[in-house]
Structures are given as C-alpha cells and as structure tokens.
mmCIF file with all atom_site columns, C-alpha atoms in Angstrom:
data_model
loop_
_atom_site.group_PDB
_atom_site.id
_atom_site.type_symbol
_atom_site.label_atom_id
_atom_site.label_alt_id
_atom_site.label_comp_id
_atom_site.label_asym_id
_atom_site.label_entity_id
_atom_site.label_seq_id
_atom_site.pdbx_PDB_ins_code
_atom_site.Cartn_x
_atom_site.Cartn_y
_atom_site.Cartn_z
_atom_site.occupancy
_atom_site.B_iso_or_equiv
_atom_site.pdbx_formal_charge
_atom_site.auth_seq_id
_atom_site.auth_comp_id
_atom_site.auth_asym_id
_atom_site.auth_atom_id
_atom_site.pdbx_PDB_model_num
ATOM 1   C CA . MET A 1 1   ? -78.126  63.324 106.893 1.00 0.00 ? 1   MET A CA 1
ATOM 2   C CA . ALA A 1 2   ? -75.011  62.428 104.775 1.00 0.00 ? 2   ALA A CA 1
ATOM 3   C CA . TYR A 1 3   ? -73.254  59.108 103.749 1.00 0.00 ? 3   TYR A CA 1
ATOM 4   C CA . LEU A 1 4   ? -70.010  58.565 104.866 1.00 0.00 ? 4   LEU A CA 1
ATOM 5   C CA . ASN A 1 5   ? -68.682  62.637 103.582 1.00 0.00 ? 5   ASN A CA 1
ATOM 6   C CA . ALA A 1 6   ? -70.157  65.381 105.539 1.00 0.00 ? 6   ALA A CA 1
ATOM 7   C CA . ASN A 1 7   ? -69.236  68.996 105.569 1.00 0.00 ? 7   ASN A CA 1
ATOM 8   C CA . ILE A 1 8   ? -68.210  70.701 108.302 1.00 0.00 ? 8   ILE A CA 1
ATOM 9   C CA . PRO A 1 9   ? -67.929  74.320 110.190 1.00 0.00 ? 9   PRO A CA 1
ATOM 10  C CA . VAL A 1 10  ? -64.560  75.719 108.058 1.00 0.00 ? 10  VAL A CA 1
ATOM 11  C CA . THR A 1 11  ? -62.008  75.376 110.656 1.00 0.00 ? 11  THR A CA 1
ATOM 12  C CA . TYR A 1 12  ? -58.262  77.090 109.922 1.00 0.00 ? 12  TYR A CA 1
ATOM 13  C CA . ALA A 1 13  ? -55.699  74.750 111.505 1.00 0.00 ? 13  ALA A CA 1
ATOM 14  C CA . GLN A 1 14  ? -52.261  73.597 111.090 1.00 0.00 ? 14  GLN A CA 1
ATOM 15  C CA . ILE A 1 15  ? -51.493  69.902 109.894 1.00 0.00 ? 15  ILE A CA 1
ATOM 16  C CA . ARG A 1 16  ? -48.485  67.736 111.584 1.00 0.00 ? 16  ARG A CA 1
ATOM 17  C CA . ARG A 1 17  ? -46.562  67.183 108.329 1.00 0.00 ? 17  ARG A CA 1
ATOM 18  C CA . GLU A 1 18  ? -45.930  63.848 108.982 1.00 0.00 ? 18  GLU A CA 1
ATOM 19  C CA . TYR A 1 19  ? -49.125  62.694 108.524 1.00 0.00 ? 19  TYR A CA 1
ATOM 20  C CA . LEU A 1 20  ? -48.570  63.389 104.788 1.00 0.00 ? 20  LEU A CA 1
ATOM 21  C CA . TYR A 1 21  ? -45.921  61.351 104.362 1.00 0.00 ? 21  TYR A CA 1
ATOM 22  C CA . ASP A 1 22  ? -47.669  58.483 106.219 1.00 0.00 ? 22  ASP A CA 1
ATOM 23  C CA . LEU A 1 23  ? -45.503  59.114 109.612 1.00 0.00 ? 23  LEU A CA 1
ATOM 24  C CA . LYS A 1 24  ? -42.247  58.482 107.991 1.00 0.00 ? 24  LYS A CA 1
ATOM 25  C CA . ALA A 1 25  ? -40.846  61.918 107.860 1.00 0.00 ? 25  ALA A CA 1
ATOM 26  C CA . HIS A 1 26  ? -40.903  65.583 108.568 1.00 0.00 ? 26  HIS A CA 1
ATOM 27  C CA . HIS A 1 27  ? -41.622  64.722 112.438 1.00 0.00 ? 27  HIS A CA 1
ATOM 28  C CA . GLY A 1 28  ? -42.113  68.389 114.251 1.00 0.00 ? 28  GLY A CA 1
ATOM 29  C CA . GLU A 1 29  ? -43.000  70.458 111.062 1.00 0.00 ? 29  GLU A CA 1
ATOM 30  C CA . VAL A 1 30  ? -46.104  71.839 110.478 1.00 0.00 ? 30  VAL A CA 1
ATOM 31  C CA . GLU A 1 31  ? -48.075  73.751 107.353 1.00 0.00 ? 31  GLU A CA 1
ATOM 32  C CA . ASP A 1 32  ? -51.092  75.850 107.627 1.00 0.00 ? 32  ASP A CA 1
ATOM 33  C CA . CYS A 1 33  ? -54.584  73.810 106.262 1.00 0.00 ? 33  CYS A CA 1
ATOM 34  C CA . ILE A 1 34  ? -58.308  74.468 106.199 1.00 0.00 ? 34  ILE A CA 1
ATOM 35  C CA . ILE A 1 35  ? -60.238  71.454 107.482 1.00 0.00 ? 35  ILE A CA 1
ATOM 36  C CA . PHE A 1 36  ? -63.585  71.596 105.747 1.00 0.00 ? 36  PHE A CA 1
ATOM 37  C CA . GLY A 1 37  ? -65.468  67.846 105.909 1.00 0.00 ? 37  GLY A CA 1
ATOM 38  C CA . LEU A 1 38  ? -65.198  64.405 107.292 1.00 0.00 ? 38  LEU A CA 1
ATOM 39  C CA . ALA A 1 39  ? -65.745  60.672 106.626 1.00 0.00 ? 39  ALA A CA 1
ATOM 40  C CA . SER A 1 40  ? -67.589  58.351 109.082 1.00 0.00 ? 40  SER A CA 1
ATOM 41  C CA . ILE A 1 41  ? -66.531  54.919 108.651 1.00 0.00 ? 41  ILE A CA 1
ATOM 42  C CA . THR A 1 42  ? -68.226  52.299 111.278 1.00 0.00 ? 42  THR A CA 1
ATOM 43  C CA . GLY A 1 43  ? -65.496  50.940 113.427 1.00 0.00 ? 43  GLY A CA 1
ATOM 44  C CA . ARG A 1 44  ? -63.002  53.736 112.430 1.00 0.00 ? 44  ARG A CA 1
ATOM 45  C CA . PRO A 1 45  ? -62.710  56.918 114.298 1.00 0.00 ? 45  PRO A CA 1
ATOM 46  C CA . ILE A 1 46  ? -63.855  60.464 112.649 1.00 0.00 ? 46  ILE A CA 1
ATOM 47  C CA . LEU A 1 47  ? -61.526  61.128 109.734 1.00 0.00 ? 47  LEU A CA 1
ATOM 48  C CA . PHE A 1 48  ? -60.703  64.697 108.651 1.00 0.00 ? 48  PHE A CA 1
ATOM 49  C CA . HIS A 1 49  ? -60.620  65.967 104.904 1.00 0.00 ? 49  HIS A CA 1
ATOM 50  C CA . ALA A 1 50  ? -58.391  69.455 104.536 1.00 0.00 ? 50  ALA A CA 1
ATOM 51  C CA . ILE A 1 51  ? -57.107  71.590 101.883 1.00 0.00 ? 51  ILE A CA 1
ATOM 52  C CA . MET A 1 52  ? -53.452  73.133 102.084 1.00 0.00 ? 52  MET A CA 1
ATOM 53  C CA . GLU A 1 53  ? -51.820  76.024 100.710 1.00 0.00 ? 53  GLU A CA 1
ATOM 54  C CA . ASN A 1 54  ? -50.212  74.794 97.654  1.00 0.00 ? 54  ASN A CA 1
ATOM 55  C CA . GLY A 1 55  ? -54.350  73.364 96.694  1.00 0.00 ? 55  GLY A CA 1
ATOM 56  C CA . ALA A 1 56  ? -54.128  69.780 97.420  1.00 0.00 ? 56  ALA A CA 1
ATOM 57  C CA . VAL A 1 57  ? -56.607  68.489 99.628  1.00 0.00 ? 57  VAL A CA 1
ATOM 58  C CA . PHE A 1 58  ? -55.435  65.060 101.758 1.00 0.00 ? 58  PHE A CA 1
ATOM 59  C CA . TYR A 1 59  ? -58.490  62.959 103.129 1.00 0.00 ? 59  TYR A CA 1
ATOM 60  C CA . ARG A 1 60  ? -58.956  60.665 106.071 1.00 0.00 ? 60  ARG A CA 1
ATOM 61  C CA . LEU A 1 61  ? -56.720  61.863 108.702 1.00 0.00 ? 61  LEU A CA 1
ATOM 62  C CA . PRO A 1 62  ? -57.662  61.628 112.126 1.00 0.00 ? 62  PRO A CA 1
ATOM 63  C CA . ILE A 1 63  ? -58.017  64.384 114.999 1.00 0.00 ? 63  ILE A CA 1
ATOM 64  C CA . SER A 1 64  ? -54.382  64.062 115.814 1.00 0.00 ? 64  SER A CA 1
ATOM 65  C CA . ALA A 1 65  ? -53.302  64.779 113.114 1.00 0.00 ? 65  ALA A CA 1
ATOM 66  C CA . PHE A 1 66  ? -54.163  68.585 113.977 1.00 0.00 ? 66  PHE A CA 1
ATOM 67  C CA . ILE A 1 67  ? -53.174  71.496 115.933 1.00 0.00 ? 67  ILE A CA 1
ATOM 68  C CA . GLN A 1 68  ? -54.976  75.036 116.223 1.00 0.00 ? 68  GLN A CA 1
ATOM 69  C CA . ARG A 1 69  ? -53.211  78.020 114.544 1.00 0.00 ? 69  ARG A CA 1
ATOM 70  C CA . GLY A 1 70  ? -51.241  80.559 116.574 1.00 0.00 ? 70  GLY A CA 1
ATOM 71  C CA . PHE A 1 71  ? -49.423  77.296 118.231 1.00 0.00 ? 71  PHE A CA 1
ATOM 72  C CA . LYS A 1 72  ? -45.637  75.996 117.794 1.00 0.00 ? 72  LYS A CA 1
ATOM 73  C CA . ALA A 1 73  ? -45.961  73.016 117.131 1.00 0.00 ? 73  ALA A CA 1
ATOM 74  C CA . ASP A 1 74  ? -43.104  72.146 119.995 1.00 0.00 ? 74  ASP A CA 1
ATOM 75  C CA . GLN A 1 75  ? -45.951  73.865 122.133 1.00 0.00 ? 75  GLN A CA 1
ATOM 76  C CA . VAL A 1 76  ? -48.200  71.354 121.431 1.00 0.00 ? 76  VAL A CA 1
ATOM 77  C CA . PRO A 1 77  ? -48.330  68.202 123.993 1.00 0.00 ? 77  PRO A CA 1
ATOM 78  C CA . ARG A 1 78  ? -48.533  65.126 121.644 1.00 0.00 ? 78  ARG A CA 1
ATOM 79  C CA . ARG A 1 79  ? -51.650  63.024 122.541 1.00 0.00 ? 79  ARG A CA 1
ATOM 80  C CA . ARG A 1 80  ? -52.698  59.887 121.279 1.00 0.00 ? 80  ARG A CA 1
ATOM 81  C CA . LEU A 1 81  ? -55.775  59.334 119.001 1.00 0.00 ? 81  LEU A CA 1
ATOM 82  C CA . ASP A 1 82  ? -57.624  57.440 121.823 1.00 0.00 ? 82  ASP A CA 1
ATOM 83  C CA . GLU A 1 83  ? -56.958  59.910 124.336 1.00 0.00 ? 83  GLU A CA 1
ATOM 84  C CA . LEU A 1 84  ? -58.225  62.604 121.931 1.00 0.00 ? 84  LEU A CA 1
ATOM 85  C CA . GLU A 1 85  ? -61.263  60.735 120.685 1.00 0.00 ? 85  GLU A CA 1
ATOM 86  C CA . LEU A 1 86  ? -62.717  58.447 122.935 1.00 0.00 ? 86  LEU A CA 1
ATOM 87  C CA . TRP A 1 87  ? -65.402  56.058 120.258 1.00 0.00 ? 87  TRP A CA 1
ATOM 88  C CA . ASN A 1 88  ? -65.424  54.730 116.742 1.00 0.00 ? 88  ASN A CA 1
ATOM 89  C CA . CYS A 1 89  ? -68.044  56.263 114.432 1.00 0.00 ? 89  CYS A CA 1
ATOM 90  C CA . PHE A 1 90  ? -71.368  54.462 114.889 1.00 0.00 ? 90  PHE A CA 1
ATOM 91  C CA . SER A 1 91  ? -72.251  54.212 111.345 1.00 0.00 ? 91  SER A CA 1
ATOM 92  C CA . TYR A 1 92  ? -71.888  55.451 107.985 1.00 0.00 ? 92  TYR A CA 1
ATOM 93  C CA . TYR A 1 93  ? -74.508  58.057 108.888 1.00 0.00 ? 93  TYR A CA 1
ATOM 94  C CA . PRO A 1 94  ? -73.026  61.460 110.211 1.00 0.00 ? 94  PRO A CA 1
ATOM 95  C CA . ALA A 1 95  ? -75.204  64.378 111.308 1.00 0.00 ? 95  ALA A CA 1
ATOM 96  C CA . ILE A 1 96  ? -73.235  67.441 111.860 1.00 0.00 ? 96  ILE A CA 1
ATOM 97  C CA . SER A 1 97  ? -74.632  70.180 114.519 1.00 0.00 ? 97  SER A CA 1
ATOM 98  C CA . SER A 1 98  ? -73.866  73.572 115.673 1.00 0.00 ? 98  SER A CA 1
ATOM 99  C CA . TYR A 1 99  ? -75.510  74.207 118.348 1.00 0.00 ? 99  TYR A CA 1
ATOM 100 C CA . ASP A 1 100 ? -76.454  77.870 119.423 1.00 0.00 ? 100 ASP A CA 1
ATOM 101 C CA . ILE A 1 101 ? -75.852  77.255 123.255 1.00 0.00 ? 101 ILE A CA 1
ATOM 102 C CA . LEU A 1 102 ? -72.889  75.968 123.086 1.00 0.00 ? 102 LEU A CA 1
ATOM 103 C CA . ASP A 1 103 ? -71.085  78.022 120.492 1.00 0.00 ? 103 ASP A CA 1
ATOM 104 C CA . GLY A 1 104 ? -68.179  79.882 121.538 1.00 0.00 ? 104 GLY A CA 1
ATOM 105 C CA . GLN A 1 105 ? -69.047  78.465 125.118 1.00 0.00 ? 105 GLN A CA 1
ATOM 106 C CA . SER A 1 106 ? -66.235  76.660 127.088 1.00 0.00 ? 106 SER A CA 1
ATOM 107 C CA . GLY A 1 107 ? -65.600  73.444 128.795 1.00 0.00 ? 107 GLY A CA 1
ATOM 108 C CA . LYS A 1 108 ? -63.561  70.670 130.000 1.00 0.00 ? 108 LYS A CA 1
ATOM 109 C CA . TYR A 1 109 ? -63.481  66.525 129.280 1.00 0.00 ? 109 TYR A CA 1
ATOM 110 C CA . VAL A 1 110 ? -61.821  63.770 131.609 1.00 0.00 ? 110 VAL A CA 1
ATOM 111 C CA . GLY A 1 111 ? -59.503  62.365 130.021 1.00 0.00 ? 111 GLY A CA 1
ATOM 112 C CA . LYS A 1 112 ? -57.914  58.540 130.330 1.00 0.00 ? 112 LYS A CA 1
ATOM 113 C CA . ASP A 1 113 ? -55.296  60.451 132.165 1.00 0.00 ? 113 ASP A CA 1
ATOM 114 C CA . LYS A 1 114 ? -58.047  61.317 134.805 1.00 0.00 ? 114 LYS A CA 1
ATOM 115 C CA . GLN A 1 115 ? -57.396  64.927 134.268 1.00 0.00 ? 115 GLN A CA 1
ATOM 116 C CA . TRP A 1 116 ? -59.450  67.793 132.690 1.00 0.00 ? 116 TRP A CA 1
ATOM 117 C CA . HIS A 1 117 ? -58.804  69.273 129.526 1.00 0.00 ? 117 HIS A CA 1
ATOM 118 C CA . PRO A 1 118 ? -60.369  72.540 129.034 1.00 0.00 ? 118 PRO A CA 1
ATOM 119 C CA . GLY A 1 119 ? -61.277  73.911 125.684 1.00 0.00 ? 119 GLY A CA 1
ATOM 120 C CA . ALA A 1 120 ? -63.787  75.862 123.404 1.00 0.00 ? 120 ALA A CA 1
ATOM 121 C CA . TYR A 1 121 ? -66.936  74.116 121.505 1.00 0.00 ? 121 TYR A CA 1
ATOM 122 C CA . LEU A 1 122 ? -67.137  73.795 117.789 1.00 0.00 ? 122 LEU A CA 1
ATOM 123 C CA . PHE A 1 123 ? -69.240  71.638 116.314 1.00 0.00 ? 123 PHE A CA 1
ATOM 124 C CA . THR A 1 124 ? -71.187  68.074 116.977 1.00 0.00 ? 124 THR A CA 1
ATOM 125 C CA . VAL A 1 125 ? -71.074  64.923 115.207 1.00 0.00 ? 125 VAL A CA 1
ATOM 126 C CA . ASP A 1 126 ? -73.861  62.284 115.612 1.00 0.00 ? 126 ASP A CA 1
ATOM 127 C CA . TRP A 1 127 ? -75.089  59.114 114.176 1.00 0.00 ? 127 TRP A CA 1
ATOM 128 C CA . ALA A 1 128 ? -78.269  57.492 113.554 1.00 0.00 ? 128 ALA A CA 1
ATOM 129 C CA . HIS A 1 129 ? -79.619  54.502 110.837 1.00 0.00 ? 129 HIS A CA 1
ATOM 130 C CA . PRO A 1 130 ? -80.947  55.893 107.601 1.00 0.00 ? 130 PRO A CA 1
ATOM 131 C CA . GLU A 1 131 ? -83.171  53.723 106.283 1.00 0.00 ? 131 GLU A CA 1
ATOM 132 C CA . SER A 1 132 ? -85.287  50.789 107.548 1.00 0.00 ? 132 SER A CA 1
ATOM 133 C CA . ASN A 1 133 ? -84.534  48.771 103.862 1.00 0.00 ? 133 ASN A CA 1
ATOM 134 C CA . ILE A 1 134 ? -80.803  48.485 104.966 1.00 0.00 ? 134 ILE A CA 1
ATOM 135 C CA . VAL A 1 135 ? -79.563  46.112 107.726 1.00 0.00 ? 135 VAL A CA 1
ATOM 136 C CA . ASP A 1 136 ? -79.062  47.964 110.788 1.00 0.00 ? 136 ASP A CA 1
ATOM 137 C CA . THR A 1 137 ? -75.726  46.495 111.963 1.00 0.00 ? 137 THR A CA 1
ATOM 138 C CA . ASP A 1 138 ? -74.568  49.556 113.888 1.00 0.00 ? 138 ASP A CA 1
ATOM 139 C CA . HIS A 1 139 ? -74.957  50.711 117.352 1.00 0.00 ? 139 HIS A CA 1
ATOM 140 C CA . SER A 1 140 ? -75.988  54.574 116.652 1.00 0.00 ? 140 SER A CA 1
ATOM 141 C CA . GLU A 1 141 ? -79.993  53.909 117.652 1.00 0.00 ? 141 GLU A CA 1
ATOM 142 C CA . ILE A 1 142 ? -79.386  51.679 120.757 1.00 0.00 ? 142 ILE A CA 1
ATOM 143 C CA . PRO A 1 143 ? -80.364  53.737 124.138 1.00 0.00 ? 143 PRO A CA 1
ATOM 144 C CA . HIS A 1 144 ? -77.263  52.721 126.184 1.00 0.00 ? 144 HIS A CA 1
ATOM 145 C CA . GLU A 1 145 ? -74.657  52.543 123.511 1.00 0.00 ? 145 GLU A CA 1
ATOM 146 C CA . HIS A 1 146 ? -75.572  55.730 121.346 1.00 0.00 ? 146 HIS A CA 1
ATOM 147 C CA . LYS A 1 147 ? -72.699  58.694 121.551 1.00 0.00 ? 147 LYS A CA 1
ATOM 148 C CA . CYS A 1 148 ? -72.254  61.967 119.945 1.00 0.00 ? 148 CYS A CA 1
ATOM 149 C CA . ALA A 1 149 ? -68.847  63.572 119.606 1.00 0.00 ? 149 ALA A CA 1
ATOM 150 C CA . HIS A 1 150 ? -68.570  67.339 120.285 1.00 0.00 ? 150 HIS A CA 1
ATOM 151 C CA . ILE A 1 151 ? -65.364  69.036 118.541 1.00 0.00 ? 151 ILE A CA 1
ATOM 152 C CA . ILE A 1 152 ? -63.461  70.831 120.875 1.00 0.00 ? 152 ILE A CA 1
ATOM 153 C CA . ALA A 1 153 ? -60.435  72.891 120.616 1.00 0.00 ? 153 ALA A CA 1
ATOM 154 C CA . LEU A 1 154 ? -58.555  72.579 123.651 1.00 0.00 ? 154 LEU A CA 1
ATOM 155 C CA . GLU A 1 155 ? -56.211  75.201 125.375 1.00 0.00 ? 155 GLU A CA 1
ATOM 156 C CA . ASP A 1 156 ? -53.278  73.160 124.517 1.00 0.00 ? 156 ASP A CA 1
ATOM 157 C CA . GLY A 1 157 ? -53.891  73.601 120.962 1.00 0.00 ? 157 GLY A CA 1
ATOM 158 C CA . ASN A 1 158 ? -55.331  70.141 120.312 1.00 0.00 ? 158 ASN A CA 1
ATOM 159 C CA . TYR A 1 159 ? -58.500  69.228 118.826 1.00 0.00 ? 159 TYR A CA 1
ATOM 160 C CA . ALA A 1 160 ? -60.608  66.597 120.936 1.00 0.00 ? 160 ALA A CA 1
ATOM 161 C CA . ALA A 1 161 ? -63.634  64.440 119.989 1.00 0.00 ? 161 ALA A CA 1
ATOM 162 C CA . GLN A 1 162 ? -65.830  63.738 123.365 1.00 0.00 ? 162 GLN A CA 1
ATOM 163 C CA . PRO A 1 163 ? -69.104  62.351 123.982 1.00 0.00 ? 163 PRO A CA 1
ATOM 164 C CA . ASN A 1 164 ? -71.546  63.946 126.447 1.00 0.00 ? 164 ASN A CA 1
ATOM 165 C CA . ASN A 1 165 ? -70.658  62.065 129.655 1.00 0.00 ? 165 ASN A CA 1
ATOM 166 C CA . ARG A 1 166 ? -67.053  63.140 129.544 1.00 0.00 ? 166 ARG A CA 1
ATOM 167 C CA . ILE A 1 167 ? -67.920  67.049 129.225 1.00 0.00 ? 167 ILE A CA 1
ATOM 168 C CA . ILE A 1 168 ? -68.828  69.587 131.682 1.00 0.00 ? 168 ILE A CA 1
ATOM 169 C CA . TRP A 1 169 ? -70.028  72.923 130.108 1.00 0.00 ? 169 TRP A CA 1
ATOM 170 C CA . SER A 1 170 ? -69.551  76.324 131.291 1.00 0.00 ? 170 SER A CA 1
ATOM 171 C CA . ILE A 1 171 ? -72.406  78.894 130.603 1.00 0.00 ? 171 ILE A CA 1
ATOM 172 C CA . PRO A 1 172 ? -71.872  81.425 132.913 1.00 0.00 ? 172 PRO A CA 1
ATOM 173 C CA . SER A 1 173 ? -75.268  82.707 133.136 1.00 0.00 ? 173 SER A CA 1
ATOM 174 C CA . PHE A 1 174 ? -76.950  79.442 133.878 1.00 0.00 ? 174 PHE A CA 1
ATOM 175 C CA . THR A 1 175 ? -74.421  76.519 134.916 1.00 0.00 ? 175 THR A CA 1
ATOM 176 C CA . VAL A 1 176 ? -73.713  77.833 138.568 1.00 0.00 ? 176 VAL A CA 1
ATOM 177 C CA . LYS A 1 177 ? -73.547  74.695 140.333 1.00 0.00 ? 177 LYS A CA 1
ATOM 178 C CA . ASN A 1 178 ? -70.002  73.376 140.903 1.00 0.00 ? 178 ASN A CA 1
ATOM 179 C CA . GLU A 1 179 ? -70.549  69.665 140.372 1.00 0.00 ? 179 GLU A CA 1
ATOM 180 C CA . VAL A 1 180 ? -70.123  66.539 138.425 1.00 0.00 ? 180 VAL A CA 1
ATOM 181 C CA . PRO A 1 181 ? -73.262  64.066 138.662 1.00 0.00 ? 181 PRO A CA 1
ATOM 182 C CA . TYR A 1 182 ? -71.313  61.148 138.952 1.00 0.00 ? 182 TYR A CA 1
ATOM 183 C CA . ASP A 1 183 ? -74.360  58.980 140.379 1.00 0.00 ? 183 ASP A CA 1
ATOM 184 C CA . TRP A 1 184 ? -76.447  59.733 137.061 1.00 0.00 ? 184 TRP A CA 1
ATOM 185 C CA . LYS A 1 185 ? -77.227  56.627 135.270 1.00 0.00 ? 185 LYS A CA 1
ATOM 186 C CA . VAL A 1 186 ? -77.292  55.684 131.487 1.00 0.00 ? 186 VAL A CA 1
ATOM 187 C CA . GLN A 1 187 ? -80.426  56.000 129.707 1.00 0.00 ? 187 GLN A CA 1
ATOM 188 C CA . THR A 1 188 ? -81.714  52.644 128.632 1.00 0.00 ? 188 THR A CA 1
ATOM 189 C CA . SER A 1 189 ? -85.567  52.917 127.647 1.00 0.00 ? 189 SER A CA 1
ATOM 190 C CA . GLU A 1 190 ? -86.525  53.315 124.383 1.00 0.00 ? 190 GLU A CA 1
ATOM 191 C CA . TRP A 1 191 ? -89.524  55.934 124.171 1.00 0.00 ? 191 TRP A CA 1
ATOM 192 C CA . ASN A 1 192 ? -92.738  55.821 122.218 1.00 0.00 ? 192 ASN A CA 1
ATOM 193 C CA . VAL A 1 193 ? -96.026  57.089 122.420 1.00 0.00 ? 193 VAL A CA 1
ATOM 194 C CA . GLU A 1 194 ? -98.137  54.866 120.259 1.00 0.00 ? 194 GLU A CA 1
ATOM 195 C CA . ASP A 1 195 ? -96.921  51.313 121.947 1.00 0.00 ? 195 ASP A CA 1
ATOM 196 C CA . THR A 1 196 ? -100.059 51.511 124.649 1.00 0.00 ? 196 THR A CA 1
ATOM 197 C CA . GLY A 1 197 ? -102.835 50.213 122.816 1.00 0.00 ? 197 GLY A CA 1
ATOM 198 C CA . LYS A 1 198 ? -105.087 52.510 124.968 1.00 0.00 ? 198 LYS A CA 1
ATOM 199 C CA . TRP A 1 199 ? -106.106 55.021 122.539 1.00 0.00 ? 199 TRP A CA 1
ATOM 200 C CA . LYS A 1 200 ? -107.394 55.510 119.089 1.00 0.00 ? 200 LYS A CA 1
ATOM 201 C CA . THR A 1 201 ? -108.716 58.598 116.469 1.00 0.00 ? 201 THR A CA 1
ATOM 202 C CA . GLU A 1 202 ? -112.316 58.242 115.766 1.00 0.00 ? 202 GLU A CA 1
ATOM 203 C CA . ASP A 1 203 ? -113.084 56.903 112.041 1.00 0.00 ? 203 ASP A CA 1
ATOM 204 C CA . SER A 1 204 ? -114.025 59.822 109.760 1.00 0.00 ? 204 SER A CA 1
ATOM 205 C CA . ASP A 1 205 ? -112.646 62.412 108.223 1.00 0.00 ? 205 ASP A CA 1
ATOM 206 C CA . ARG A 1 206 ? -113.109 65.462 110.452 1.00 0.00 ? 206 ARG A CA 1
ATOM 207 C CA . PHE A 1 207 ? -110.330 67.732 110.621 1.00 0.00 ? 207 PHE A CA 1
ATOM 208 C CA . PHE A 1 208 ? -110.452 67.923 114.527 1.00 0.00 ? 208 PHE A CA 1
ATOM 209 C CA . TYR A 1 209 ? -110.948 64.288 115.315 1.00 0.00 ? 209 TYR A CA 1
ATOM 210 C CA . ASN A 1 210 ? -111.801 62.923 118.891 1.00 0.00 ? 210 ASN A CA 1
ATOM 211 C CA . ILE A 1 211 ? -109.566 60.349 120.379 1.00 0.00 ? 211 ILE A CA 1
ATOM 212 C CA . GLU A 1 212 ? -110.753 57.727 122.547 1.00 0.00 ? 212 GLU A CA 1
ATOM 213 C CA . GLU A 1 213 ? -109.564 55.814 125.219 1.00 0.00 ? 213 GLU A CA 1
ATOM 214 C CA . THR A 1 214 ? -109.666 52.193 124.507 1.00 0.00 ? 214 THR A CA 1
ATOM 215 C CA . HIS A 1 215 ? -109.626 49.243 127.102 1.00 0.00 ? 215 HIS A CA 1
ATOM 216 C CA . ASP A 1 216 ? -107.755 45.989 126.578 1.00 0.00 ? 216 ASP A CA 1
ATOM 217 C CA . GLU A 1 217 ? -110.287 42.582 126.055 1.00 0.00 ? 217 GLU A CA 1
ATOM 218 C CA . LYS A 1 218 ? -109.688 40.694 129.465 1.00 0.00 ? 218 LYS A CA 1
ATOM 219 C CA . THR A 1 219 ? -111.079 44.397 130.949 1.00 0.00 ? 219 THR A CA 1
ATOM 220 C CA . SER A 1 220 ? -114.006 44.332 128.978 1.00 0.00 ? 220 SER A CA 1
ATOM 221 C CA . VAL A 1 221 ? -115.020 40.963 129.427 1.00 0.00 ? 221 VAL A CA 1
ATOM 222 C CA . GLU A 1 222 ? -114.549 41.255 133.110 1.00 0.00 ? 222 GLU A CA 1
ATOM 223 C CA . ASN A 1 223 ? -117.076 44.535 132.735 1.00 0.00 ? 223 ASN A CA 1
ATOM 224 C CA . LYS A 1 224 ? -119.494 42.807 130.609 1.00 0.00 ? 224 LYS A CA 1
ATOM 225 C CA . THR A 1 225 ? -119.425 39.644 133.252 1.00 0.00 ? 225 THR A CA 1
ATOM 226 C CA . ASP A 1 226 ? -120.271 42.302 136.100 1.00 0.00 ? 226 ASP A CA 1
ATOM 227 C CA . ASP A 1 227 ? -122.737 43.902 133.890 1.00 0.00 ? 227 ASP A CA 1
ATOM 228 C CA . LEU A 1 228 ? -124.706 40.394 133.615 1.00 0.00 ? 228 LEU A CA 1
ATOM 229 C CA . LYS A 1 229 ? -124.312 40.059 137.191 1.00 0.00 ? 229 LYS A CA 1
ATOM 230 C CA . ASP A 1 230 ? -126.224 43.178 138.376 1.00 0.00 ? 230 ASP A CA 1
ATOM 231 C CA . LYS A 1 231 ? -128.810 42.843 135.972 1.00 0.00 ? 231 LYS A CA 1
ATOM 232 C CA . SER A 1 232 ? -129.575 39.038 137.389 1.00 0.00 ? 232 SER A CA 1
#
C-alpha cells in the first residue's frame, strides 16, 4: 500500500488548460496529457498527476481538470467536481486495483442530479489504515463509513470517481436483472473469527493439530454442580 502518492493505469487524456494557469486564463482550451499517478490526502478529493507533451509534469489536479481524448472541449459538459466525485479521500494510504471482472465493462452512476450517467470502468481506488503504531484518525476501516472510488470514463467525455452504492455495472452474461436494490442496508458489522472464545488449538508441535471446543466458566461450573447432584 502506497503512502500519499500511487501509480495508476496510464490514461491518455486531455487537460483543460485553465488548470495549468490556476483557473485564471485559457478557459475552453485543452491539450493532450498522460495521467499516470495520484495523491491521496485525507479530507481532499483524489488529486491526479499528469505529464504534458512538452515534458512538464503537473501534480495534484482534480478529476474535473481532465476530459477524454477524442472529445472537443466545447462538446464535453462542465460538471462541478462534487458531481464527478462524491467523497474525499479516506486516508493517506491508497490502494490501486484493476478488477478483471470489471475491466472493459460499462456501468452507470446516479448523480446528485438524480440522473444516471453511463461510462466504462478504468480502475479502483481504496483506502485503509497502514500501521498499528500510527494513531488511526480516519474513517477508512469503519464498516458503515468506508467507501471506495471506481474511476469511470463517462460517455459525455468526463471522468468520474464514484463508490459502490452509486453504481450499477453491466456484465451482459450475468447482470440480467433490471433492478436497483434500493432496500439494501449499509453494512455495519465488524467480522472476526477469533473473538468467540469457544475454541483453542492443542498445546503441541504437531503439524496437523486438533481444535477443541471450549466452554465459558459459568457453563463449566453449572456442569460440575450437576455432576455433584447426580453423585449424591
């Protein structure tokens, strides 16, 4: 897992040139670029790194700074950053994944405008807390707070970063039900297989060791009492 900066799948794109001039000039103009990395800063949107055709690298630009190759700037609708990306980064430690099952697949996300916005999957950003000796002040590992960000190339020429609960994917050979599961609930459980206190391994060096069921102290006392009553 990376700290702060991470490589991402190389994406050939165009940059809105006003972002190279602090939004003060060159509005409506674009130039080619390659997006190659990102920065994850808690409480900030995902910020992308890109290299230009002149060899210059520009760091930490929001997803709204880019449009796809093959689109003219005046053909791509301008959308607010918070319309394209719903949540800020959840920690300084991003993990980048390209899920094979979604690779090349289309999907659609429901935006703040209550409309569906179709596009194609690129890759996924997720977050976690990296190390137990660092105080965890983030939300990345709280079940009902956690979100990932799927990066999508939208059909209108923009890019978006959206979580699972805003997206419906289309895998033609499998996703055959035409429904949105609005009645699903947020997952709040913290799953753990070692916290029951009802089993232990044998105390030996055997490779194939036995596992023994254990009983709590109250149950053991009750069983001993029953044994004494039976003997009397």
